[in-house]
Coordinates of C-alpha atoms in Angstrom, one line a residue:
Chain U
X1 CA 19.4 10.1 10.6
X2 CA 17.8 7.1 12.3
X3 CA 16.9 4.6 9.6
X4 CA 13.4 4.0 10.9
X5 CA 12.7 7.7 11.0
X6 CA 14.2 8.1 7.5
X7 CA 12.0 5.3 6.1
X8 CA 8.9 7.0 7.7
X9 CA 9.7 10.3 6.0
X10 CA 10.3 8.6 2.6
X11 CA 7.0 6.7 2.9
X12 CA 5.2 9.9 4.1
X13 CA 6.5 11.9 1.1
X14 CA 5.3 9.2 -1.3
X15 CA 1.8 9.0 0.4
X16 CA 1.4 12.7 0.3
X17 CA 2.2 12.8 -3.4
X18 CA -0.2 10.0 -4.1
X19 CA -3.1 11.9 -2.5
X20 CA -2.5 15.4 -3.7
X21 CA -2.0 14.2 -7.3
X22 CA -5.5 12.6 -7.3
X23 CA -7.8 15.3 -8.5
X24 CA -10.8 13.7 -6.8
X25 CA -9.1 14.1 -3.4
X26 CA -8.7 17.8 -4.0
X27 CA -12.3 18.1 -5.1
X28 CA -13.7 16.4 -2.0
X29 CA -11.3 17.6 0.6
X30 CA -11.1 21.2 -0.6
X31 CA -13.5 22.3 -3.3
X32 CA -16.7 20.6 -2.1
X33 CA -16.4 21.7 1.6
X34 CA -15.5 25.2 0.4
X35 CA -18.5 25.4 -1.9
X36 CA -20.7 24.2 1.0
X37 CA -19.2 26.8 3.4
X38 CA -20.0 29.7 1.0
X39 CA -23.3 28.4 -0.2
X40 CA -24.7 27.6 3.3
X41 CA -23.5 31.0 4.6
X42 CA -25.1 32.9 1.8
X43 CA -28.4 31.1 2.0
X44 CA -28.9 30.6 5.7
X45 CA -26.8 33.0 7.8
X46 CA -29.6 35.6 8.1
X47 CA -32.1 32.9 9.0
X48 CA -30.4 31.1 11.8
X49 CA -27.4 31.6 14.1
X50 CA -26.3 28.0 13.2
X51 CA -24.9 29.3 9.9
X52 CA -23.1 32.3 11.2
X53 CA -19.5 31.9 10.3
X54 CA -18.4 31.4 13.9
X55 CA -20.3 28.1 13.9
X56 CA -20.3 27.2 10.2
X57 CA -16.5 27.4 9.6
X58 CA -15.6 25.0 12.5
X59 CA -18.3 22.7 11.3
X60 CA -17.0 22.8 7.7
X61 CA -13.5 22.1 9.0
X62 CA -14.6 18.9 10.7
X63 CA -16.9 18.0 7.9
X64 CA -13.9 18.2 5.4
X65 CA -11.9 16.0 7.8
X66 CA -14.4 13.3 7.4
X67 CA -13.4 13.0 3.7
X68 CA -9.8 12.3 4.9
X69 CA -11.1 8.9 6.1
X70 CA -12.1 8.1 2.5
X71 CA -8.7 9.1 1.0
X72 CA -6.6 7.5 3.7
X73 CA -8.6 4.3 3.4
X74 CA -8.5 4.4 -0.4
X75 CA -4.7 4.8 -0.5
X76 CA -4.2 1.9 1.9
X77 CA -6.7 -0.3 0.2
X78 CA -5.1 0.3 -3.2
X79 CA -1.6 -0.3 -1.8
X80 CA -2.8 -3.6 -0.2
X81 CA -4.7 -4.9 -3.2
X82 CA -2.0 -4.1 -5.8
X83 CA 0.7 -5.9 -3.7
X84 CA 2.5 -2.6 -3.3
X85 CA 2.7 -3.1 0.4
X86 CA 3.6 -6.7 0.2
X87 CA 6.6 -5.8 -2.0
X88 CA 7.7 -3.1 0.5
X89 CA 7.7 -5.7 3.2
X90 CA 10.7 -7.2 1.5
X91 CA 12.4 -3.9 2.3
X92 CA 13.2 -3.4 6.0
X93 CA 10.2 -1.2 6.6
X94 CA 8.0 -2.3 9.5
X95 CA 4.2 -2.2 10.0
X96 CA 4.3 0.7 12.4
X97 CA 6.4 2.7 9.9
X98 CA 3.8 2.2 7.3
X99 CA 0.9 3.3 9.6
X100 CA 2.8 6.3 10.9
X101 CA 3.6 7.4 7.4
X102 CA 0.0 7.1 6.3
X103 CA -1.1 9.1 9.4
X104 CA 1.6 11.8 9.1
X105 CA 1.0 12.3 5.4
X106 CA -2.6 13.2 6.0
X107 CA -2.0 15.7 8.8
X108 CA -0.7 18.5 6.5
X109 CA -3.7 18.2 4.4
X110 CA -6.0 18.5 7.4
X111 CA -3.9 21.5 8.6
X112 CA -4.3 23.2 5.2
X113 CA -8.0 22.5 5.0
X114 CA -8.5 24.1 8.4
X115 CA -6.4 27.2 7.5
X116 CA -8.3 27.6 4.2
X117 CA -11.8 27.2 5.6
X118 CA -11.1 29.5 8.5
X119 CA -9.5 32.1 6.3
X120 CA -12.4 32.1 3.9
X121 CA -14.8 32.2 6.8
X122 CA -12.8 35.2 8.2
X123 CA -12.9 37.0 4.9
X124 CA -16.7 36.6 4.8
X125 CA -17.2 37.4 8.5
X126 CA -14.0 39.1 9.8
X127 CA -15.2 38.9 13.4
X128 CA -13.9 35.4 13.6
X129 CA -10.3 36.5 13.2
X130 CA -8.8 36.1 16.6
X131 CA -6.1 34.3 18.6
X132 CA -8.7 31.6 19.2
X133 CA -8.8 30.9 15.5
X134 CA -5.1 29.9 15.7
X135 CA -6.0 27.6 18.6
X136 CA -9.0 26.2 16.7
X137 CA -6.7 25.4 13.7
X138 CA -4.3 23.6 16.0
X139 CA -7.2 21.7 17.7
X140 CA -8.4 20.6 14.3
X141 CA -5.2 18.6 13.9
X142 CA -6.3 16.5 16.9
X143 CA -9.8 16.0 15.6
X144 CA -8.3 15.0 12.2
X145 CA -6.5 12.1 13.8
X146 CA -9.8 10.5 14.6
X147 CA -10.8 10.5 10.9
X148 CA -7.3 9.4 9.9
X149 CA -7.5 6.4 12.3
X150 CA -10.9 5.5 10.8
X151 CA -9.3 5.7 7.3
X152 CA -6.4 3.4 8.3
X153 CA -8.8 0.9 9.8
X154 CA -11.2 0.9 6.8
X155 CA -8.2 0.7 4.4
X156 CA -6.9 -2.3 6.2
X157 CA -10.2 -4.1 6.0
X158 CA -11.9 -3.0 2.8
X159 CA -11.2 -3.5 -0.9
X160 CA -10.6 -0.5 -3.2
X161 CA -14.1 -0.9 -4.5
X162 CA -15.9 -1.1 -1.2
X163 CA -14.0 1.7 0.6
X164 CA -16.1 4.4 -0.9
X165 CA -19.3 3.0 0.4
X166 CA -17.9 2.2 3.9
X167 CA -16.3 5.6 4.2
X168 CA -19.6 7.3 3.3
X169 CA -20.9 6.1 6.6
X170 CA -18.4 8.3 8.4
X171 CA -19.1 11.2 6.1
X172 CA -22.9 10.8 6.7
X173 CA -22.2 10.3 10.4
X174 CA -20.3 13.6 10.5
X175 CA -23.1 15.4 8.5
X176 CA -26.1 14.0 10.5
X177 CA -24.7 13.4 14.0
X178 CA -22.6 16.5 14.4
X179 CA -25.6 18.8 14.5
X180 CA -23.9 21.3 12.2
X181 CA -26.5 21.3 9.5
X182 CA -29.6 21.5 11.6
X183 CA -30.5 22.7 15.1
X184 CA -30.6 19.8 17.6
X185 CA -32.9 21.5 20.1
X186 CA -36.0 19.9 18.6
X187 CA -34.5 16.4 18.7
X188 CA -35.4 13.8 21.4
X189 CA -33.3 13.7 24.5
X190 CA -32.3 10.1 23.7
X191 CA -31.0 11.1 20.2
X192 CA -29.1 14.0 21.6
X193 CA -27.4 11.7 24.2
X194 CA -26.6 9.3 21.3
X195 CA -25.0 12.2 19.4
X196 CA -23.0 13.2 22.5
X197 CA -21.6 9.6 22.9
X198 CA -20.3 9.5 19.4
X199 CA -17.3 11.5 18.3
X200 CA -18.8 13.5 15.5
X201 CA -20.6 16.2 17.6
X202 CA -17.8 16.2 20.1
X203 CA -15.2 16.9 17.4
X204 CA -17.3 19.8 16.0
X205 CA -17.9 21.1 19.6
X206 CA -14.1 21.1 20.2
X207 CA -13.4 23.4 17.3
X208 CA -16.5 25.6 17.7
X209 CA -15.9 26.1 21.4
X210 CA -12.2 26.8 20.9
X211 CA -13.0 29.4 18.3
X212 CA -15.8 31.1 20.2
X213 CA -14.6 30.8 23.8
X214 CA -15.5 28.4 26.5
X215 CA -18.1 28.9 29.3
X216 CA -18.0 25.5 31.0
X217 CA -14.5 24.3 30.4
X218 CA -15.3 20.7 31.3
X219 CA -18.5 20.1 29.4
X220 CA -17.7 22.4 26.5
X221 CA -14.1 21.3 25.9
X222 CA -12.5 18.7 28.2
X223 CA -15.2 16.1 27.9
X224 CA -15.6 16.4 24.1
X225 CA -11.8 16.3 23.8
X226 CA -11.6 13.2 26.0
X227 CA -14.3 11.4 24.0
X228 CA -12.7 12.2 20.7
X229 CA -9.2 11.2 22.0
X230 CA -10.6 7.9 23.4
X231 CA -12.1 7.0 20.0
X232 CA -8.9 8.0 18.3
X233 CA -6.7 5.9 20.5
X234 CA -8.9 2.8 20.4
X235 CA -9.3 3.1 16.6
X236 CA -5.5 3.5 16.1
X237 CA -4.8 0.4 18.3
X238 CA -7.4 -1.6 16.4
X239 CA -6.2 -0.3 13.0
X240 CA -2.6 -1.3 13.8
X241 CA -3.6 -4.8 14.9
X242 CA -5.9 -5.3 11.8
X243 CA -3.3 -3.8 9.5
X244 CA -0.5 -6.1 10.8
X245 CA -2.8 -9.2 10.7
X246 CA -3.9 -8.4 7.2
X247 CA -0.4 -8.0 6.0
X248 CA 0.7 -11.2 7.7
X249 CA -2.2 -13.2 6.2
X250 CA -1.4 -11.8 2.8
Chain K
X1 CA 28.1 -22.4 -5.0
X2 CA 24.5 -22.6 -4.0
X3 CA 22.5 -19.4 -4.0
X4 CA 19.5 -21.2 -2.5
X5 CA 19.4 -24.4 -0.4
X6 CA 15.9 -25.6 0.7
X7 CA 15.6 -28.2 3.4
X8 CA 12.3 -29.9 4.2
X9 CA 10.5 -26.6 3.7
X10 CA 6.8 -26.9 4.7
X11 CA 3.9 -24.5 4.8
X12 CA 0.5 -25.4 6.2
X13 CA -2.6 -23.2 6.2
X14 CA -5.1 -24.8 8.6
X15 CA -5.8 -28.1 7.0
X16 CA -4.1 -27.3 3.7
X17 CA -0.5 -28.2 3.0
X18 CA 0.6 -25.5 0.5
X19 CA 4.3 -26.6 0.4
X20 CA 5.1 -30.2 1.4
X21 CA 8.6 -30.8 2.7
X22 CA 10.4 -29.2 -0.3
X23 CA 14.1 -30.0 -0.9
X24 CA 15.9 -28.1 -3.6
X25 CA 19.3 -26.5 -4.4
X26 CA 19.7 -23.7 -6.9
X27 CA 23.1 -22.6 -8.0
X28 CA 24.4 -19.0 -8.1
X29 CA 23.7 -17.4 -11.5
X30 CA 21.0 -20.0 -12.4
X31 CA 17.6 -19.1 -13.8
X32 CA 15.3 -21.6 -12.2
X33 CA 11.6 -21.8 -13.3
X34 CA 9.0 -23.2 -11.0
X35 CA 6.0 -24.5 -12.9
X36 CA 2.7 -25.8 -11.6
X37 CA -1.0 -25.4 -11.9
X38 CA -2.9 -22.9 -9.7
X39 CA -2.5 -23.8 -6.0
X40 CA 0.7 -25.9 -6.6
X41 CA 2.6 -23.9 -4.0
X42 CA 4.9 -21.9 -6.3
X43 CA 4.0 -18.5 -4.9
X44 CA 4.0 -19.7 -1.3
X45 CA 7.5 -21.1 -1.9
X46 CA 8.9 -17.8 -3.2
X47 CA 7.1 -15.9 -0.4
X48 CA 8.9 -18.1 2.1
X49 CA 12.2 -17.7 0.4
X50 CA 11.8 -13.9 0.3
X51 CA 10.8 -13.9 4.0
X52 CA 7.3 -12.6 3.3
X53 CA 5.8 -15.7 4.9
X54 CA 7.3 -17.9 7.7
X55 CA 7.5 -21.6 7.1
X56 CA 5.6 -24.1 9.3
X57 CA 8.7 -26.2 9.5
X58 CA 12.0 -26.7 7.7
X59 CA 14.4 -24.1 6.6
X60 CA 16.0 -22.5 3.5
X61 CA 19.2 -20.7 3.1
X62 CA 19.9 -17.8 0.7
X63 CA 23.7 -18.1 0.5
X64 CA 24.5 -18.6 4.2
X65 CA 21.5 -16.9 5.7
X66 CA 18.6 -18.8 7.1
X67 CA 15.1 -17.6 6.3
X68 CA 14.1 -18.5 9.9
X69 CA 17.1 -16.9 11.7
X70 CA 18.3 -14.1 9.4
X71 CA 15.4 -12.6 7.6
X72 CA 16.8 -9.1 7.8
X73 CA 20.1 -10.2 6.2
X74 CA 18.1 -11.9 3.5
X75 CA 16.1 -8.8 2.8
X76 CA 19.4 -7.1 2.0
X77 CA 20.2 -9.6 -0.8
X78 CA 16.9 -10.6 -2.3
X79 CA 14.0 -8.8 -4.0
X80 CA 10.7 -9.8 -5.5
X81 CA 8.5 -8.8 -8.3
X82 CA 4.9 -9.9 -7.4
X83 CA 2.3 -11.3 -9.8
X84 CA 0.4 -8.0 -9.6
X85 CA 2.0 -4.8 -10.8
X86 CA 3.2 -3.2 -7.6
X87 CA 4.2 0.4 -8.3
X88 CA 3.3 3.8 -6.7
X89 CA 0.7 4.8 -9.2
X90 CA 0.8 8.6 -8.9
X91 CA 4.6 8.8 -8.8
X92 CA 6.5 9.2 -12.0
X93 CA 8.8 6.4 -13.2
X94 CA 11.8 8.3 -11.9
X95 CA 10.1 9.0 -8.6
X96 CA 9.3 5.3 -8.2
X97 CA 12.9 4.4 -8.6
X98 CA 14.0 7.2 -6.2
X99 CA 11.4 6.1 -3.7
X100 CA 12.5 2.4 -3.7
X101 CA 16.2 3.3 -3.7
X102 CA 15.9 5.7 -0.8
X103 CA 13.7 3.3 1.1
X104 CA 16.4 0.6 0.8
X105 CA 18.9 3.1 2.2
X106 CA 20.9 4.0 -0.9
X107 CA 23.0 7.1 -1.3
X108 CA 22.4 9.8 -4.0
X109 CA 25.4 8.6 -6.1
X110 CA 24.3 5.0 -5.9
X111 CA 20.8 6.1 -6.9
X112 CA 22.0 7.8 -10.0
X113 CA 24.0 4.7 -11.0
X114 CA 21.1 2.4 -10.5
X115 CA 18.9 4.7 -12.5
X116 CA 21.3 4.6 -15.4
X117 CA 21.4 0.8 -15.2
X118 CA 17.6 0.5 -15.0
X119 CA 17.0 3.0 -17.8
X120 CA 19.4 1.1 -20.1
X121 CA 18.1 -2.4 -19.2
X122 CA 14.4 -1.6 -19.4
X123 CA 14.4 1.5 -21.7
X124 CA 12.5 3.2 -19.1
X125 CA 14.2 6.5 -19.8
X126 CA 11.6 7.0 -22.6
X127 CA 8.9 7.3 -20.0
X128 CA 10.8 8.5 -16.9
X129 CA 8.7 11.6 -16.3
X130 CA 5.3 9.9 -16.8
X131 CA 3.1 8.9 -13.9
X132 CA 3.0 5.1 -13.5
X133 CA -0.8 5.1 -13.7
X134 CA -0.6 6.6 -17.2
X135 CA 1.7 3.9 -18.6
X136 CA 0.4 0.9 -20.6
X137 CA 0.2 -2.4 -18.9
X138 CA 3.4 -3.6 -20.4
X139 CA 5.4 -0.5 -19.3
X140 CA 3.9 -0.8 -15.8
X141 CA 5.0 -4.4 -15.6
X142 CA 8.4 -3.4 -16.8
X143 CA 8.6 -0.8 -14.1
X144 CA 7.4 -3.2 -11.5
X145 CA 10.1 -5.7 -12.3
X146 CA 12.7 -2.9 -12.7
X147 CA 12.0 -1.7 -9.1
X148 CA 13.0 -5.1 -7.9
X149 CA 16.5 -4.4 -9.2
X150 CA 16.8 -1.1 -7.4
X151 CA 18.1 -2.9 -4.3
X152 CA 20.8 -4.7 -6.5
X153 CA 19.6 -8.1 -5.3
X154 CA 21.8 -11.2 -5.6
X155 CA 18.7 -13.3 -5.8
X156 CA 15.6 -12.1 -7.7
X157 CA 12.2 -13.7 -7.4
X158 CA 9.9 -13.1 -10.4
X159 CA 6.3 -14.3 -9.7
X160 CA 4.5 -14.6 -13.0
X161 CA 6.4 -11.7 -14.6
X162 CA 4.6 -11.7 -17.9
X163 CA 1.1 -12.4 -16.7
X164 CA -1.5 -10.6 -18.8
X165 CA 1.0 -9.1 -21.2
X166 CA 0.6 -9.2 -25.0
X167 CA 3.0 -11.2 -27.1
X168 CA 5.3 -8.4 -28.0
X169 CA 5.6 -7.0 -24.4
X170 CA 6.3 -10.6 -23.2
X171 CA 9.1 -11.1 -25.7
X172 CA 10.6 -7.8 -24.7
X173 CA 10.5 -8.8 -21.1
X174 CA 12.2 -12.1 -22.0
X175 CA 15.0 -10.2 -23.5
X176 CA 15.4 -8.1 -20.4
X177 CA 15.3 -11.2 -18.1
X178 CA 18.0 -12.9 -20.2
X179 CA 20.2 -9.8 -19.6
X180 CA 19.5 -9.8 -15.9
X181 CA 20.5 -13.4 -15.7
X182 CA 24.1 -12.5 -16.2
X183 CA 24.2 -10.7 -12.9
X184 CA 22.0 -12.6 -10.5
X185 CA 20.2 -15.8 -9.6
X186 CA 16.6 -15.7 -10.8
X187 CA 13.7 -17.8 -9.6
X188 CA 10.8 -17.5 -11.9
X189 CA 7.2 -18.8 -11.5
X190 CA 5.1 -19.0 -14.6
X191 CA 2.1 -20.6 -16.2
X192 CA 3.5 -20.0 -19.7
X193 CA 5.4 -23.2 -20.7
X194 CA 7.1 -21.5 -23.6
X195 CA 8.5 -18.9 -21.2
X196 CA 10.1 -21.6 -19.0
X197 CA 11.4 -23.3 -22.1
X198 CA 12.9 -20.1 -23.5
X199 CA 14.5 -18.7 -20.3
X200 CA 15.3 -21.5 -17.8
X201 CA 18.5 -23.3 -17.0
X202 CA 16.5 -25.8 -15.0
X203 CA 12.9 -26.4 -14.4
X204 CA 11.0 -27.5 -11.3
X205 CA 7.4 -28.9 -11.6
X206 CA 5.2 -28.6 -8.5
X207 CA 1.8 -30.2 -7.8
X208 CA -0.1 -30.1 -4.5
X209 CA 3.0 -28.6 -2.7
X210 CA 5.3 -31.3 -3.8
X211 CA 8.2 -31.1 -6.3
X212 CA 7.6 -33.8 -8.9
X213 CA 10.5 -33.0 -11.1
X214 CA 13.7 -31.0 -11.1
X215 CA 16.1 -30.9 -14.1
X216 CA 17.0 -29.3 -17.4
X217 CA 14.4 -29.2 -20.2
X218 CA 16.4 -31.9 -22.0
X219 CA 16.1 -34.2 -18.9
X220 CA 12.4 -33.4 -18.8
X221 CA 12.0 -34.4 -22.4
X222 CA 13.9 -37.7 -21.8
X223 CA 11.9 -38.5 -18.7
X224 CA 8.5 -37.9 -20.3
X225 CA 9.4 -38.9 -23.9
X226 CA 8.0 -35.5 -25.1
X227 CA 9.5 -32.8 -27.2
X228 CA 7.9 -29.7 -25.6
X229 CA 7.9 -28.4 -22.1
X230 CA 4.1 -28.0 -22.3
X231 CA 3.5 -31.7 -23.2
X232 CA 6.1 -32.8 -20.6
X233 CA 4.5 -30.7 -17.9
X234 CA 1.0 -32.1 -18.6
X235 CA 2.4 -35.6 -18.6
X236 CA 4.0 -35.2 -15.2
X237 CA 1.2 -33.3 -13.6
X238 CA -1.5 -35.6 -14.9
X239 CA 0.6 -38.7 -14.2
X240 CA 0.4 -39.5 -17.9
X241 CA -3.4 -39.6 -18.0
X242 CA -3.7 -36.6 -20.4
X243 CA -0.9 -37.8 -22.8
X244 CA -1.8 -37.6 -26.4

C-alpha cells in the first residue's frame, strides 16, 4: 500500500478511537440530538408543520453535525497543545496527511448520526421512509464536511480550553440561523437574506429538500449546495494553511 | 565516530537569537546533557537537530546526514521525547505502541519484538491494557519516552524527561535511561542538575544561545573550582557573580 495512504489510515483509526472513547462526544453527537428529536416531535408536531418528522429529522441531522465541529476542534487542539502532533512530525507524516485523517475519521460518525436520526424519525413517522431518505443520508456527508472544516480551523487556532466557547458559536449559529426551531416567515426580509447567505440554513435546506422532493431544483437544491460547498472549500483551504503555519511556528 | 556534528548552527526568531553559532561534536553512544536556564536555547537546538525546526544558518550532521539536506533520512534514525507528555490519550498503552510502530512503517513481527523490548525496559506490560489518560503522571511520562524508542532510533533526544515527576518516578526513569544508553546516543536537556550529574558522560552549558562550557563533570569541577554540578552551573551562567 502507498505509504502516505497507509499513514492516513493509521492516523484516521487513531482519531476515530479518540473520539468514540470520549463519553462526552457520544452524549453530544448522539444522545442529545436524539433527545431533542423525540422531545420536539412529541411536543410540537401537532401544532406546526415545522416539527413534522419530514422537516425535523433533516434539521436534527444537520444540528448534530454542528457538534462535530466541537469534537474535531477539541481533538486537534489537544493534539497540538500536548505536543502529540509535534512528536508525530518527527515521523514522516505530512500536514495534509494529518488533516485528511482528522476529516476522514469524523465522516463515519456523521454518517451514523444521519442514519440513526432518520431511522428514529422513520419509526416515529414511517411516511419519511423512501429512496429519498437514502439520498438525504448521502447528502448529509457533504454537509458534514462544512462542520468538519470549521472544526479543523478552530482546532488549529484555539486552545483546548477555548475550543468549547468558540465552537458554541457554530452550534448556536446552526440552531438560530438554520430556521429549524422556529418559522422564519415572521422575520424581516433582511434577516432572511442574511440566513440565506450563511451556510446553516442552506445545509438544512439541502437535506430537507432531498428528503421531501424538489420543486425548484436551482433554488431548493443547487444554490444551497453551491453555497455550502463554497464555504466548505474556503474553510478547508484556510484550515490547511493555518494548521501548517501553526505547526511550523511550534 | 561522531553521532552528531554541529557546525555554526544558528536560529533567529525576529530580533531574538535563540541559538548563536553553535559548534559541538557528540560521539556515538554518548549521553550528552544540555543545561541552561529557561530561554538558553536547549529545546531550539534539539528541535533543529531532530528536523522539527529549520536553522537560520549553519548545519548539523546526524551521522552523515545533514539536517538541511537530508531531513527525511534523519527522521529514520532519530526520535524525540518532548517536554510535555505526548501520547494518544484514549488509546491503551499497547495501542499507543502499535500506532507509533505502524506509523513508522514497521511490520507486525518487528512490532511484536519492539513491544517486548519496551515492556521489559519500562515495565509497561503491567499497564498495557490501560488507557493512557488513566495512567499516573509517572507512567504517562514513561510511555511518552518509550514511544520514542518504537522507531529504534540511533539518536534519541530527551527534552526535560523527568519534568514534574516525583522523586521515585524520576529515579526509576534514570535507571531506564541508563539502560537505553547502552544502545544509542542520547541528548538530554534538563533543569535538574543532579540528573545531569547522575546520567551524563559530558555536559554542555548554554546561556543566551551560546555554549559556554562543554566537558565532563570532572572538567567542569576543575574549571569552576566547585564540587557539584549545580554550583558549577551557577558559577558559569552567572559569570561567578552568584558564587558562595
